[in-house]
């Protein structure tokens, strides 16, 4: 975690604020300009649309619960920024008049939105004695300190769990805290007071764009030059990955500016769990721009995978391979058998992984694909201002506060993001919650598994587990295959296989590895048990065999194995379900066994739990 923070600190976005005009700047210009000090990576974005109303509704509810108003405390402005910060769930810094006025937080423990006042807001609350506040007789405040009832000079304390603005006796130290028993207050955060004040200007985003026009044109010129140079270097067909998100929209526009419509193909990966609004938006945008749109459609692959693997998790992301990489690789292989140059909207400020990524790379999951990001160095503010300047058609879901789009049930999402998305498509989440409820009930996972979204992890992090009444071990995911050794006999036991166990299917897939085929003496079935007699007792052979068993009886038909087959020897078995290997074409290289996502993630999960079977060879 410390290493990750250092990476984000190193790539921190540099943003500024024009104090005379009162709006954010992507570059420093003029004398009355200050640097914004935001939480790393500081990739702030405009607060607009329905999300703007949501922010001020949360602020209003906080002050009204104290019997007061935020009027005169927090000004409403046309140009406001939000910046994601680390928290147990969704939390964003709100920047108004060049200052962080507070955090909008989704309280996962109580399933509600909260406002945490900070800095200038705290000072004004103390000064005007409004909202929840406590003036103390203490000479200073420090984080973690408990203020006793006798140290409180005047206060308006909440009856429920709300944040309290704090001040030392001379107002030199300010802070924010929460109420404990017996009118005591725990100090969550404290700081030394600095000058605060409201700015006078209130320009709109059009004004901000006009100031940035030359800056944005220079960014555009550099990106277009980069695109042309990479195109000339690799001499490959060009494909633009268009997800329907803001970053890929800007990348699409830049590539079209650089190469024109005739030289590019636009690819949209429909995972089957995209927002319907995004699917419609992509099609309309492609039609409006006259683009050659290709759709890599995963169909029902996610739900087939869910029936075997259970819900995906941040540390168990089988879904990406099944719904993204497999269908995308299949389409690219068909259209561009000799490889392609893929332009993607990846930015280094998005995550630690992307911060460490180069601007051009070989895609490990898509054979023969060179990936490049023209906007690798762009901030979110750059992207938004470019969209405003070029009047590009933005996916309307952004106006609801969704900072990133994609699979609507992605485990990387926060519960607060799900709550924002429910205002758009509650029906989708009602279906997902029913699926999760059924899964939790059948595996005795408890109410917190659903309430706190614990399904998003196999190993729940400490800051989340502390909120739960109990965290039960999640052993329910992955294909349920177990085995034990009897001398040279391996006995596999299956639970709820997707495909009907047949000797033919297992023998067919055993053929894909020459080493494995030569090590099998015989295979027999007994109800849900498979007994394999080996010519030699060898750990690597049993591990290969376990992969084959999983592929044979838990296949979700993603065809990732077919994507990697060098001889095109794999196809769907229409009669029995699952896959069929054309033995005359197979060269027994074993690549398909290594590339199966269901086998890979099931075995990875077993390995992380220190499976006892592995120790039987020691």
Coordinates of C-alpha atoms in Angstrom, one line a residue, residues 488-490 492 503-525 530-538 540-549 552 588 593:
X488 CA -0.8 -44.1 -9.0
X489 CA -4.6 -43.5 -9.1
X490 CA -6.1 -40.0 -9.0
X492 CA -11.6 -36.5 -9.0
X503 CA -15.6 -40.4 -20.9
X504 CA -15.4 -39.2 -24.5
X505 CA -15.2 -35.5 -23.5
X506 CA -12.4 -36.1 -21.0
X507 CA -10.4 -38.2 -23.4
X508 CA -10.9 -35.6 -26.1
X509 CA -9.3 -32.9 -24.0
X510 CA -6.6 -35.1 -22.6
X511 CA -5.4 -35.4 -26.2
X512 CA -4.3 -31.7 -26.1
X513 CA -1.1 -32.5 -24.1
X514 CA 1.3 -35.1 -25.4
X515 CA 2.9 -35.4 -22.0
X516 CA -0.5 -35.9 -20.3
X517 CA -1.8 -38.4 -22.9
X518 CA 1.3 -40.6 -22.5
X519 CA 0.9 -40.5 -18.7
X520 CA -2.7 -41.8 -18.6
X521 CA -3.2 -45.5 -18.5
X522 CA -7.0 -45.6 -18.1
X523 CA -10.0 -43.4 -17.2
X524 CA -13.2 -44.6 -15.6
X525 CA -16.4 -43.1 -14.2
X530 CA -13.6 -39.8 -12.2
X531 CA -10.7 -42.3 -11.6
X532 CA -7.6 -41.9 -13.6
X533 CA -4.8 -44.4 -13.5
X534 CA -1.4 -42.9 -14.3
X535 CA 1.7 -44.5 -15.6
X536 CA 3.7 -42.5 -13.1
X537 CA 3.0 -40.5 -9.9
X538 CA 3.9 -36.9 -10.9
X540 CA 2.8 -31.7 -12.8
X541 CA 0.8 -34.4 -14.5
X542 CA -1.9 -34.3 -11.9
X543 CA -2.1 -30.5 -12.2
X544 CA -2.4 -30.7 -15.9
X545 CA -5.1 -33.4 -15.5
X546 CA -7.0 -31.2 -13.1
X547 CA -7.1 -28.4 -15.7
X548 CA -8.4 -30.8 -18.2
X549 CA -11.2 -32.0 -15.9
X552 CA -14.3 -30.7 -19.7
X588 CA -0.7 -31.5 -28.5
X593 CA -5.0 -26.0 -21.1

